[in-house]
Amino acid sequence: MPFRPTLPRRCLHDPKLSSFLYALASVSANPSSSPTPGSFPAARTPAAYNALMSAYSRAGRPDEVLRLFRSLPFPPTAPLYTTLISSLAASGRPRAARAAFSSLLVSGLTPTASAFTALLKCQDGSLDSMYRVFLAMAAARCSPDAAVYNCYISMLCDSGRLEEARGILDHMVDEGVRPTARSYTAILRGYCEEGKFLEAERLVDDMADAGCPPDVVSYSVLIQGLCGVREFHKVEMILGESEEKGWTPNAVTYNIYMSALCRTGFLDEACHQVDIMRSRGLLPTVETVSILFDCLCRDSRFSEAVCMLEHSEELGWHADVFCYNTLMGRLCDVGDFARVFKLLVDLLKKGVGPDMFSFTIAIRGLCGTGKLQVAKCLIDNESIGYDVVAFNTLIHGLYNAGDLLGVKLTYKNMCSRQVSPNSFTNATLIDSLCKDQKFVEEVKSLACRSTAPDHVVCLHNRLIKGVKFTKVLSLLDEIRCRGIELGTRDFSDPLVNELCWEEGNELRDINQAAYILTWLGIR
């Protein structure tokens, strides 16, 4: 079915909502299979220990793998060493993994190809380091298997050496090792990341011709690449031909597609993928829920988004502070500040600790409702590590409300708390001082801080608008003393425009302006 974008629905009471939530509720039917920390196997055998260590390794718990290895009631076997090395390598601890491999060699046990594969993952990616592993395998009379070659190919692809990786495929065949779908998929991913989609599609055809048909991972990688360049019609074609090609999309495949549709504004199409998943007997995952929540927020379907948050426990979905911030931010965008404050209260009630971004959004909402004093109280709480965005939010709100004194005080508070102002801060402060006719104060302030040229131009333009030509001269003297380089037109154009378009300029003003132009080297 070809990809046909449709207009997003705006109905706040979507009749499909109940069905939508019912589909998401199935997430809770998939409890985590991660073993409990501190567990021991029921049987005191190498196979039982290896099974539990492998489970901890898959759950990303190398500390538990190491605990079990150290508590073995019998001498470690080669498979147990291999599991330990793999876990340490996968968790980003290459030095510890290499030390474990050295212990394996010292023990007198013969390393397996799997152990060498794990060791290969610990290398720095250079050709020399990988070559040394192959030499070690030859010395141990251990022939590389497909897993070793796959790891080698992946490392080459990560380094951008795709043609060398293609050469390894031919070498595998020469050595009598049959390439697997993973062998090709690593190269496929490399082509997609470099935008070589024609080569990627040809590689998929080559896989089928070589008797190694692409699997769901291969197609998911290709779909992810095509989504990155918005080739959604090709994605639809690949998904539509999946049964004919002998593969079945899984939840990860659809999550990739849904996420891309959501990011590019095709929100209804993204939500429709849930119905397709259900029709294929696939259960939505926690990632599916997060993607759909993002879709609802982007589409301003706030009732459904709030409903998802309220039913998060039933869905088995951990709605973290990022989810609340996403929804509160979108509500601020549309001016629904009442819901923002309600969500902030709900966030506190559920024990989800608000972060600095949550309070920044709250400050924005308070400024939007005119509750500037409450916003000031929030920013005065020094236990919250506010950044420049939070202070700018309050400064902008105070400026819009005409509280120019509040702008100055907040700026001083910001500097006293060692938060560096950015371009937006300085521009707002300059506008505020000029709006308050504090031209002299602002010109003097330039002498005590390093001001970027665009801010100097901003002040210059303000001075011109206020026909403060004497102050412009002071500003120019300050620029010359501090060695700030500016384009002449940055200063001359506003000045000439003021003289040409404004009526009632006195001769004294015109003479001063002419002097300024002469100072700039314009005759």
Short mmCIF file of C-alpha atoms in Angstrom, two decimals:
data_model
loop_
_atom_site.label_atom_id
_atom_site.label_comp_id
_atom_site.label_asym_id
_atom_site.label_seq_id
_atom_site.Cartn_x
_atom_site.Cartn_y
_atom_site.Cartn_z
CA MET A 1 0.00 0.00 0.00
CA PRO A 2 1.60 3.33 -1.02
CA PHE A 3 2.35 5.96 1.59
CA ARG A 4 -0.33 8.65 1.60
CA PRO A 5 0.04 11.42 4.20
CA THR A 6 -3.23 12.53 5.76
CA LEU A 7 -4.14 15.54 7.88
CA PRO A 8 -3.85 14.99 11.63
CA ARG A 9 -7.07 14.50 13.55
CA ARG A 10 -7.93 17.17 16.10
CA CYS A 11 -10.72 15.39 17.98
CA LEU A 12 -10.03 15.53 21.71
CA HIS A 13 -12.36 12.57 22.34
CA ASP A 14 -11.06 10.06 19.86
CA PRO A 15 -13.45 7.07 19.66
CA LYS A 16 -10.43 4.83 19.14
CA LEU A 17 -8.88 5.87 22.45
CA SER A 18 -10.27 2.96 24.44
CA SER A 19 -9.03 0.50 21.82
CA PHE A 20 -5.73 2.34 21.73
CA LEU A 21 -5.22 1.99 25.49
CA TYR A 22 -6.32 -1.63 25.37
CA ALA A 23 -3.58 -2.37 22.86
CA LEU A 24 -1.01 -0.61 25.02
CA ALA A 25 -2.11 -2.50 28.13
CA SER A 26 -0.60 -5.63 26.64
CA VAL A 27 2.83 -4.17 27.44
CA SER A 28 2.35 -5.23 31.07
CA ALA A 29 1.98 -8.83 29.89
CA ASN A 30 5.72 -8.95 29.22
CA PRO A 31 7.41 -8.87 32.63
CA SER A 32 11.17 -8.41 32.77
CA SER A 33 13.12 -11.65 32.67
CA SER A 34 16.14 -10.13 34.45
CA PRO A 35 17.20 -12.32 37.41
CA THR A 36 17.12 -10.93 40.93
CA PRO A 37 20.44 -9.43 42.11
CA GLY A 38 22.38 -11.72 44.42
CA SER A 39 20.87 -14.93 43.04
CA PHE A 40 22.61 -18.32 42.83
CA PRO A 41 21.74 -21.21 40.53
CA ALA A 42 19.72 -24.08 41.98
CA ALA A 43 22.22 -26.64 40.70
CA ARG A 44 25.94 -26.33 41.52
CA THR A 45 27.06 -27.22 37.99
CA PRO A 46 29.06 -25.29 35.39
CA ALA A 47 26.07 -25.28 33.01
CA ALA A 48 23.73 -23.85 35.66
CA TYR A 49 26.21 -21.14 36.65
CA ASN A 50 26.84 -20.29 33.00
CA ALA A 51 23.11 -19.95 32.34
CA LEU A 52 22.65 -17.52 35.24
CA MET A 53 25.79 -15.54 34.35
CA SER A 54 24.55 -15.27 30.75
CA ALA A 55 21.19 -13.97 31.99
CA TYR A 56 22.91 -11.30 34.08
CA SER A 57 25.10 -10.42 31.10
CA ARG A 58 22.05 -9.92 28.85
CA ALA A 59 20.52 -7.71 31.54
CA GLY A 60 23.64 -5.52 31.54
CA ARG A 61 24.82 -6.53 35.02
CA PRO A 62 28.56 -7.30 34.71
CA ASP A 63 28.99 -6.85 38.47
CA GLU A 64 26.67 -9.81 39.07
CA VAL A 65 28.50 -11.87 36.44
CA LEU A 66 31.78 -11.15 38.18
CA ARG A 67 30.26 -11.98 41.60
CA LEU A 68 29.12 -15.39 40.40
CA PHE A 69 32.45 -16.10 38.71
CA ARG A 70 34.36 -15.32 41.89
CA SER A 71 32.05 -17.53 43.97
CA LEU A 72 32.32 -20.65 41.76
CA PRO A 73 32.46 -23.80 43.92
CA PHE A 74 34.62 -25.51 41.27
CA PRO A 75 37.45 -24.52 38.88
CA PRO A 76 36.18 -22.23 36.08
CA THR A 77 35.64 -23.74 32.65
CA ALA A 78 36.36 -22.18 29.26
CA PRO A 79 32.65 -21.35 28.64
CA LEU A 80 32.47 -19.59 32.03
CA TYR A 81 35.56 -17.54 31.16
CA THR A 82 33.99 -16.72 27.79
CA THR A 83 30.77 -15.46 29.42
CA LEU A 84 32.78 -13.30 31.82
CA ILE A 85 34.95 -11.83 29.04
CA SER A 86 31.89 -11.13 26.85
CA SER A 87 30.05 -9.40 29.71
CA LEU A 88 33.02 -7.18 30.59
CA ALA A 89 33.61 -6.31 26.93
CA ALA A 90 29.95 -5.46 26.34
CA SER A 91 29.85 -3.20 29.40
CA GLY A 92 32.74 -1.05 28.21
CA ARG A 93 35.46 -2.51 30.44
CA PRO A 94 38.06 -3.66 27.89
CA ARG A 95 40.99 -3.74 30.30
CA ALA A 96 39.14 -6.04 32.70
CA ALA A 97 38.05 -8.23 29.77
CA ARG A 98 41.65 -8.56 28.52
CA ALA A 99 42.77 -9.42 32.07
CA ALA A 100 40.12 -12.15 32.22
CA PHE A 101 41.36 -13.52 28.88
CA SER A 102 44.93 -13.57 30.24
CA SER A 103 43.64 -15.57 33.24
CA LEU A 104 42.05 -18.02 30.79
CA LEU A 105 45.42 -18.55 29.07
CA VAL A 106 47.24 -18.93 32.39
CA SER A 107 44.71 -21.54 33.55
CA GLY A 108 45.83 -23.86 30.78
CA LEU A 109 42.36 -24.10 29.26
CA THR A 110 42.03 -23.88 25.49
CA PRO A 111 40.28 -20.65 24.42
CA THR A 112 37.21 -21.10 22.25
CA ALA A 113 36.33 -19.09 19.17
CA SER A 114 33.69 -17.33 21.27
CA ALA A 115 36.38 -16.22 23.74
CA PHE A 116 38.43 -14.79 20.88
CA THR A 117 35.29 -13.03 19.57
CA ALA A 118 34.85 -11.36 22.95
CA LEU A 119 38.53 -10.43 22.97
CA LEU A 120 38.17 -8.91 19.52
CA LYS A 121 35.46 -6.58 20.85
CA CYS A 122 37.99 -5.17 23.34
CA GLN A 123 40.39 -3.97 20.67
CA ASP A 124 40.82 -0.34 19.66
CA GLY A 125 39.63 -0.96 16.09
CA SER A 126 43.06 -0.70 14.46
CA LEU A 127 44.06 -3.25 11.86
CA ASP A 128 47.16 -4.20 13.88
CA SER A 129 45.17 -5.04 17.01
CA MET A 130 42.67 -7.13 15.06
CA TYR A 131 45.48 -8.88 13.19
CA ARG A 132 47.12 -9.80 16.52
CA VAL A 133 43.91 -11.53 17.62
CA PHE A 134 43.88 -13.62 14.44
CA LEU A 135 47.55 -14.53 15.03
CA ALA A 136 46.69 -15.59 18.58
CA MET A 137 43.88 -17.77 17.23
CA ALA A 138 46.28 -19.41 14.78
CA ALA A 139 48.76 -20.04 17.61
CA ALA A 140 46.01 -21.65 19.67
CA ARG A 141 44.96 -23.71 16.65
CA CYS A 142 41.48 -22.20 16.88
CA SER A 143 39.89 -21.54 13.48
CA PRO A 144 37.86 -18.31 13.22
CA ASP A 145 34.14 -18.96 12.94
CA ALA A 146 31.38 -16.74 11.53
CA ALA A 147 31.03 -14.88 14.83
CA VAL A 148 34.70 -13.86 14.79
CA TYR A 149 34.48 -12.68 11.20
CA ASN A 150 31.22 -10.83 11.95
CA CYS A 151 32.88 -8.97 14.79
CA TYR A 152 35.79 -8.11 12.49
CA ILE A 153 33.42 -6.86 9.79
CA SER A 154 31.49 -4.73 12.30
CA MET A 155 34.67 -3.07 13.54
CA LEU A 156 35.75 -2.30 9.99
CA CYS A 157 32.34 -0.81 9.21
CA ASP A 158 32.43 1.29 12.38
CA SER A 159 35.71 2.74 11.09
CA GLY A 160 34.15 3.49 7.69
CA ARG A 161 36.19 0.84 5.87
CA LEU A 162 33.26 -0.66 3.99
CA GLU A 163 35.17 -1.95 0.98
CA GLU A 164 37.58 -3.82 3.26
CA ALA A 165 34.56 -5.28 5.03
CA ARG A 166 33.17 -6.48 1.68
CA GLY A 167 36.54 -8.13 1.06
CA ILE A 168 36.22 -10.08 4.33
CA LEU A 169 32.99 -11.61 3.00
CA ASP A 170 34.93 -13.08 0.07
CA HIS A 171 37.69 -14.22 2.43
CA MET A 172 35.14 -16.04 4.59
CA VAL A 173 33.92 -18.02 1.58
CA ASP A 174 37.53 -18.85 0.61
CA GLU A 175 38.16 -20.16 4.15
CA GLY A 176 35.04 -22.29 4.04
CA VAL A 177 33.08 -20.13 6.52
CA ARG A 178 29.53 -19.35 5.39
CA PRO A 179 28.58 -15.66 5.86
CA THR A 180 25.48 -15.06 7.96
CA ALA A 181 22.82 -12.37 7.73
CA ARG A 182 24.71 -10.49 10.43
CA SER A 183 27.83 -10.48 8.24
CA TYR A 184 25.93 -8.54 5.57
CA THR A 185 23.86 -6.43 7.98
CA ALA A 186 26.91 -4.66 9.41
CA ILE A 187 27.89 -3.55 5.90
CA LEU A 188 24.27 -2.66 5.15
CA ARG A 189 24.20 -0.38 8.17
CA GLY A 190 27.43 1.27 7.02
CA TYR A 191 25.97 2.00 3.57
CA CYS A 192 22.83 3.51 5.12
CA GLU A 193 24.83 5.71 7.49
CA GLU A 194 26.83 7.05 4.55
CA GLY A 195 23.67 7.64 2.50
CA LYS A 196 24.57 4.99 -0.10
CA PHE A 197 21.07 3.57 -0.41
CA LEU A 198 21.51 2.24 -3.94
CA GLU A 199 24.44 0.12 -2.70
CA ALA A 200 22.39 -0.90 0.34
CA GLU A 201 19.49 -2.12 -1.80
CA ARG A 202 21.89 -3.99 -4.09
CA LEU A 203 23.47 -5.66 -1.06
CA VAL A 204 20.04 -6.89 0.05
CA ASP A 205 19.59 -8.48 -3.39
CA ASP A 206 23.11 -9.97 -3.17
CA MET A 207 22.21 -11.59 0.15
CA ALA A 208 19.34 -13.49 -1.44
CA ASP A 209 21.49 -14.50 -4.42
CA ALA A 210 24.21 -15.82 -2.06
CA GLY A 211 21.73 -18.07 -0.29
CA CYS A 212 21.67 -15.88 2.82
CA PRO A 213 18.28 -14.12 2.71
CA PRO A 214 17.97 -10.90 4.76
CA ASP A 215 16.31 -11.35 8.14
CA VAL A 216 14.18 -8.96 10.17
CA VAL A 217 17.29 -7.19 11.53
CA SER A 218 18.64 -6.58 8.03
CA TYR A 219 15.36 -5.13 6.81
CA SER A 220 14.95 -3.06 9.99
CA VAL A 221 18.38 -1.52 9.39
CA LEU A 222 17.42 -0.69 5.80
CA ILE A 223 14.08 0.76 6.94
CA GLN A 224 15.84 2.93 9.51
CA GLY A 225 18.14 4.29 6.82
CA LEU A 226 15.26 5.01 4.44
CA CYS A 227 13.29 6.70 7.22
CA GLY A 228 16.25 9.00 7.80
CA VAL A 229 15.81 10.41 4.28
CA ARG A 230 11.97 10.25 4.39
CA GLU A 231 11.66 7.56 1.76
CA PHE A 232 8.44 6.36 3.37
CA HIS A 233 6.98 4.99 0.14
CA LYS A 234 9.91 2.57 -0.06
CA VAL A 235 9.38 1.59 3.56
CA GLU A 236 5.72 0.83 2.82
CA MET A 237 6.78 -1.26 -0.17
CA ILE A 238 9.31 -3.26 1.91
CA LEU A 239 6.76 -3.91 4.65
CA GLY A 240 4.10 -4.83 2.09
CA GLU A 241 6.40 -7.39 0.44
CA SER A 242 7.59 -8.93 3.71
CA GLU A 243 5.49 -12.11 3.47
CA GLU A 244 6.49 -12.61 -0.15
CA LYS A 245 10.19 -12.18 0.77
CA GLY A 246 9.89 -14.62 3.67
CA TRP A 247 10.44 -12.35 6.66
CA THR A 248 8.15 -10.93 9.36
CA PRO A 249 8.48 -7.39 10.78
CA ASN A 250 8.72 -7.26 14.56
CA ALA A 251 7.89 -4.55 17.10
CA VAL A 252 11.34 -2.97 16.70
CA THR A 253 10.74 -2.60 12.95
CA TYR A 254 7.47 -0.78 13.52
CA ASN A 255 8.93 1.35 16.32
CA ILE A 256 11.61 2.58 13.92
CA TYR A 257 8.99 3.47 11.32
CA MET A 258 6.59 5.05 13.84
CA SER A 259 9.32 7.19 15.39
CA ALA A 260 10.31 8.57 11.96
CA LEU A 261 6.68 9.30 11.03
CA CYS A 262 6.17 11.10 14.33
CA ARG A 263 9.31 13.23 13.94
CA THR A 264 8.28 14.32 10.43
CA GLY A 265 4.71 15.25 11.35
CA PHE A 266 2.80 12.26 9.94
CA LEU A 267 1.15 11.63 13.28
CA ASP A 268 -1.94 9.73 12.17
CA GLU A 269 0.19 7.38 10.10
CA ALA A 270 2.36 6.72 13.16
CA CYS A 271 -0.67 5.89 15.32
CA HIS A 272 -2.10 3.70 12.54
CA GLN A 273 0.95 1.44 12.80
CA VAL A 274 -0.38 0.21 16.16
CA ASP A 275 -3.45 -1.21 14.40
CA ILE A 276 -1.19 -2.88 11.83
CA MET A 277 0.98 -4.36 14.59
CA ARG A 278 -2.08 -5.81 16.31
CA SER A 279 -3.39 -7.24 13.05
CA ARG A 280 -0.06 -9.08 12.72
CA GLY A 281 -0.24 -10.39 16.27
CA LEU A 282 2.52 -8.12 17.59
CA LEU A 283 2.41 -6.63 21.07
CA PRO A 284 3.38 -2.96 21.54
CA THR A 285 6.55 -2.45 23.57
CA VAL A 286 7.39 0.21 26.12
CA GLU A 287 9.18 2.09 23.33
CA THR A 288 5.96 1.96 21.28
CA VAL A 289 4.12 3.65 24.14
CA SER A 290 6.75 6.38 24.39
CA ILE A 291 6.59 7.03 20.64
CA LEU A 292 2.79 7.27 20.68
CA PHE A 293 2.90 9.57 23.69
CA ASP A 294 5.24 11.84 21.73
CA CYS A 295 2.82 11.70 18.77
CA LEU A 296 -0.09 12.81 20.95
CA CYS A 297 1.93 15.70 22.39
CA ARG A 298 3.07 16.87 18.95
CA ASP A 299 -0.51 16.67 17.64
CA SER A 300 -1.83 18.68 20.64
CA ARG A 301 -4.07 15.76 21.59
CA PHE A 302 -3.55 16.55 25.23
CA SER A 303 -6.55 14.68 26.66
CA GLU A 304 -5.24 11.39 25.26
CA ALA A 305 -1.69 12.20 26.43
CA VAL A 306 -2.89 12.96 29.97
CA CYS A 307 -4.94 9.77 29.89
CA MET A 308 -1.81 7.79 29.06
CA LEU A 309 0.02 9.33 32.00
CA GLU A 310 -2.87 8.55 34.33
CA HIS A 311 -2.92 4.89 33.18
CA SER A 312 0.86 4.50 33.03
CA GLU A 313 0.95 1.94 35.87
CA GLU A 314 -1.74 -0.19 34.24
CA LEU A 315 0.21 -0.07 30.98
CA GLY A 316 3.39 -1.19 32.70
CA TRP A 317 4.97 2.01 31.37
CA HIS A 318 7.33 4.05 33.52
CA ALA A 319 6.42 7.64 32.69
CA ASP A 320 9.57 9.47 33.76
CA VAL A 321 10.15 13.18 34.24
CA PHE A 322 11.08 13.56 30.56
CA CYS A 323 7.55 12.49 29.55
CA TYR A 324 5.97 15.01 31.91
CA ASN A 325 8.32 17.75 30.69
CA THR A 326 7.43 16.96 27.07
CA LEU A 327 3.71 17.35 27.73
CA MET A 328 4.09 20.41 29.96
CA GLY A 329 6.26 22.09 27.34
CA ARG A 330 3.66 21.55 24.62
CA LEU A 331 0.91 22.85 26.92
CA CYS A 332 2.99 25.98 27.51
CA ASP A 333 3.31 26.41 23.74
CA VAL A 334 -0.49 26.62 23.41
CA GLY A 335 -0.95 28.70 26.58
CA ASP A 336 -2.72 26.03 28.65
CA PHE A 337 -0.89 26.94 31.84
CA ALA A 338 -3.54 25.54 34.20
CA ARG A 339 -2.83 22.02 32.97
CA VAL A 340 0.90 22.66 33.28
CA PHE A 341 0.57 23.34 37.01
CA LYS A 342 -1.76 20.36 37.49
CA LEU A 343 0.75 18.06 35.82
CA LEU A 344 3.55 19.45 37.99
CA VAL A 345 1.47 18.61 41.07
CA ASP A 346 0.71 15.12 39.70
CA LEU A 347 4.39 14.62 39.04
CA LEU A 348 5.17 15.39 42.70
CA LYS A 349 2.34 13.19 43.97
CA LYS A 350 3.60 10.20 41.99
CA GLY A 351 7.05 10.61 43.47
CA VAL A 352 8.63 11.43 40.13
CA GLY A 353 11.19 14.04 41.10
CA PRO A 354 10.94 17.18 38.93
CA ASP A 355 14.23 18.32 37.44
CA MET A 356 15.56 21.72 36.48
CA PHE A 357 13.71 21.58 33.14
CA SER A 358 10.40 20.97 34.96
CA PHE A 359 10.88 24.11 37.03
CA THR A 360 11.96 26.08 33.95
CA ILE A 361 8.68 25.12 32.29
CA ALA A 362 6.84 26.10 35.48
CA ILE A 363 8.57 29.51 35.44
CA ARG A 364 7.49 29.96 31.83
CA GLY A 365 3.91 29.12 32.81
CA LEU A 366 3.96 31.50 35.79
CA CYS A 367 5.26 34.31 33.58
CA GLY A 368 2.52 33.52 31.06
CA THR A 369 -0.16 33.92 33.73
CA GLY A 370 1.38 37.08 35.18
CA LYS A 371 2.47 35.43 38.45
CA LEU A 372 5.92 36.94 38.31
CA GLN A 373 6.50 37.01 42.06
CA VAL A 374 5.96 33.27 42.30
CA ALA A 375 8.32 32.77 39.37
CA LYS A 376 10.93 34.91 41.19
CA CYS A 377 10.54 32.74 44.29
CA LEU A 378 11.21 29.64 42.22
CA ILE A 379 14.35 31.11 40.64
CA ASP A 380 15.57 32.29 44.07
CA ASN A 381 15.71 28.66 45.26
CA GLU A 382 19.47 28.10 45.08
CA SER A 383 19.10 24.36 45.76
CA ILE A 384 17.97 24.01 42.12
CA GLY A 385 20.86 24.28 39.68
CA TYR A 386 19.19 26.57 37.16
CA ASP A 387 20.93 27.17 33.84
CA VAL A 388 20.93 30.21 31.56
CA VAL A 389 17.69 29.10 29.87
CA ALA A 390 15.77 29.24 33.16
CA PHE A 391 17.06 32.74 33.96
CA ASN A 392 16.37 33.91 30.40
CA THR A 393 12.80 32.61 30.71
CA LEU A 394 12.19 34.79 33.77
CA ILE A 395 14.10 37.78 32.34
CA HIS A 396 11.99 37.60 29.16
CA GLY A 397 8.78 37.40 31.19
CA LEU A 398 9.76 40.40 33.32
CA TYR A 399 10.73 42.38 30.23
CA ASN A 400 7.41 41.67 28.52
CA ALA A 401 5.58 42.74 31.69
CA GLY A 402 7.52 46.02 31.79
CA ASP A 403 9.28 45.15 35.06
CA LEU A 404 12.62 46.59 33.99
CA LEU A 405 13.95 46.73 37.55
CA GLY A 406 13.14 43.03 37.88
CA VAL A 407 15.17 42.36 34.72
CA LYS A 408 18.23 44.06 36.22
CA LEU A 409 17.88 42.32 39.60
CA THR A 410 17.43 38.90 37.98
CA TYR A 411 20.49 39.55 35.83
CA LYS A 412 22.55 40.41 38.91
CA ASN A 413 21.21 37.30 40.70
CA MET A 414 22.20 35.23 37.68
CA CYS A 415 25.76 36.58 37.67
CA SER A 416 26.13 36.17 41.44
CA ARG A 417 25.23 32.48 41.04
CA GLN A 418 27.95 32.14 38.39
CA VAL A 419 25.55 31.44 35.51
CA SER A 420 27.08 32.96 32.39
CA PRO A 421 24.69 35.09 30.29
CA ASN A 422 24.36 34.36 26.59
CA SER A 423 23.43 36.48 23.57
CA PHE A 424 19.71 36.43 24.41
CA THR A 425 20.40 37.60 27.98
CA ASN A 426 22.60 40.51 26.93
CA ALA A 427 20.27 41.60 24.13
CA THR A 428 17.28 41.62 26.51
CA LEU A 429 19.22 43.55 29.14
CA ILE A 430 20.35 46.15 26.59
CA ASP A 431 16.79 46.57 25.32
CA SER A 432 15.54 46.85 28.89
CA LEU A 433 18.04 49.55 29.84
CA CYS A 434 17.41 51.49 26.64
CA LYS A 435 13.67 51.17 27.12
CA ASP A 436 14.20 52.67 30.57
CA GLN A 437 16.31 55.47 28.99
CA LYS A 438 19.40 54.23 30.83
CA PHE A 439 21.70 54.89 27.86
CA VAL A 440 24.57 56.25 29.96
CA GLU A 441 24.46 53.27 32.34
CA GLU A 442 24.59 50.82 29.45
CA VAL A 443 27.48 52.62 27.70
CA LYS A 444 29.45 52.52 30.98
CA SER A 445 28.62 48.86 31.50
CA LEU A 446 30.38 48.05 28.23
CA ALA A 447 33.64 49.11 29.77
CA CYS A 448 33.48 46.55 32.56
CA ARG A 449 32.56 43.40 30.62
CA SER A 450 33.51 41.70 27.41
CA THR A 451 30.65 42.50 25.08
CA ALA A 452 30.25 40.79 21.73
CA PRO A 453 30.03 43.01 18.63
CA ASP A 454 26.38 42.17 17.88
CA HIS A 455 25.39 43.50 21.31
CA VAL A 456 27.33 46.70 20.65
CA VAL A 457 25.41 47.08 17.39
CA CYS A 458 22.15 46.45 19.27
CA LEU A 459 22.96 49.30 21.67
CA HIS A 460 24.09 51.53 18.81
CA ASN A 461 20.78 51.06 17.01
CA ARG A 462 18.90 51.86 20.20
CA LEU A 463 20.90 55.04 20.66
CA ILE A 464 20.19 56.09 17.08
CA LYS A 465 16.46 55.50 17.59
CA GLY A 466 16.63 57.68 20.68
CA VAL A 467 18.63 60.34 18.75
CA LYS A 468 21.40 60.04 21.34
CA PHE A 469 24.23 60.95 18.99
CA THR A 470 26.47 62.13 21.85
CA LYS A 471 26.16 58.69 23.44
CA VAL A 472 27.00 57.10 20.10
CA LEU A 473 30.27 59.04 20.18
CA SER A 474 30.95 57.69 23.68
CA LEU A 475 30.21 54.18 22.45
CA LEU A 476 32.55 54.62 19.48
CA ASP A 477 35.33 55.84 21.77
CA GLU A 478 34.81 52.78 23.95
CA ILE A 479 34.95 50.52 20.88
CA ARG A 480 38.21 52.11 19.77
CA CYS A 481 39.79 51.77 23.23
CA ARG A 482 38.84 48.10 23.51
CA GLY A 483 39.83 47.17 19.97
CA ILE A 484 36.44 45.72 18.96
CA GLU A 485 36.27 45.22 15.20
CA LEU A 486 32.95 45.98 13.51
CA GLY A 487 31.82 46.39 9.93
CA THR A 488 31.40 50.07 9.06
CA ARG A 489 27.93 49.47 7.60
CA ASP A 490 26.74 48.07 10.94
CA PHE A 491 27.04 51.58 12.30
CA SER A 492 26.54 53.83 9.30
CA ASP A 493 23.33 52.32 7.84
CA PRO A 494 21.05 52.88 10.90
CA LEU A 495 22.45 56.38 11.31
CA VAL A 496 21.82 57.37 7.68
CA ASN A 497 18.33 55.82 7.79
CA GLU A 498 17.49 57.86 10.88
CA LEU A 499 18.60 61.10 9.23
CA CYS A 500 16.81 60.37 5.97
CA TRP A 501 13.48 59.13 7.28
CA GLU A 502 12.92 60.99 10.56
CA GLU A 503 11.62 64.54 10.40
CA GLY A 504 12.50 67.30 12.85
CA ASN A 505 16.20 66.51 13.26
CA GLU A 506 17.98 69.61 14.49
CA LEU A 507 21.11 71.00 12.82
CA ARG A 508 23.11 70.06 15.94
CA ASP A 509 21.99 66.41 15.57
CA ILE A 510 22.91 66.40 11.88
CA ASN A 511 26.33 67.88 12.62
CA GLN A 512 26.96 65.25 15.28
CA ALA A 513 25.86 62.53 12.91
CA ALA A 514 28.15 63.85 10.21
CA TYR A 515 31.02 63.80 12.70
CA ILE A 516 30.23 60.16 13.53
CA LEU A 517 30.29 59.22 9.85
CA THR A 518 33.64 60.98 9.49
CA TRP A 519 34.91 59.05 12.53
CA LEU A 520 33.89 55.87 10.75
CA GLY A 521 35.87 56.91 7.68
CA ILE A 522 32.81 57.69 5.51
CA ARG A 523 33.03 60.90 3.51
#
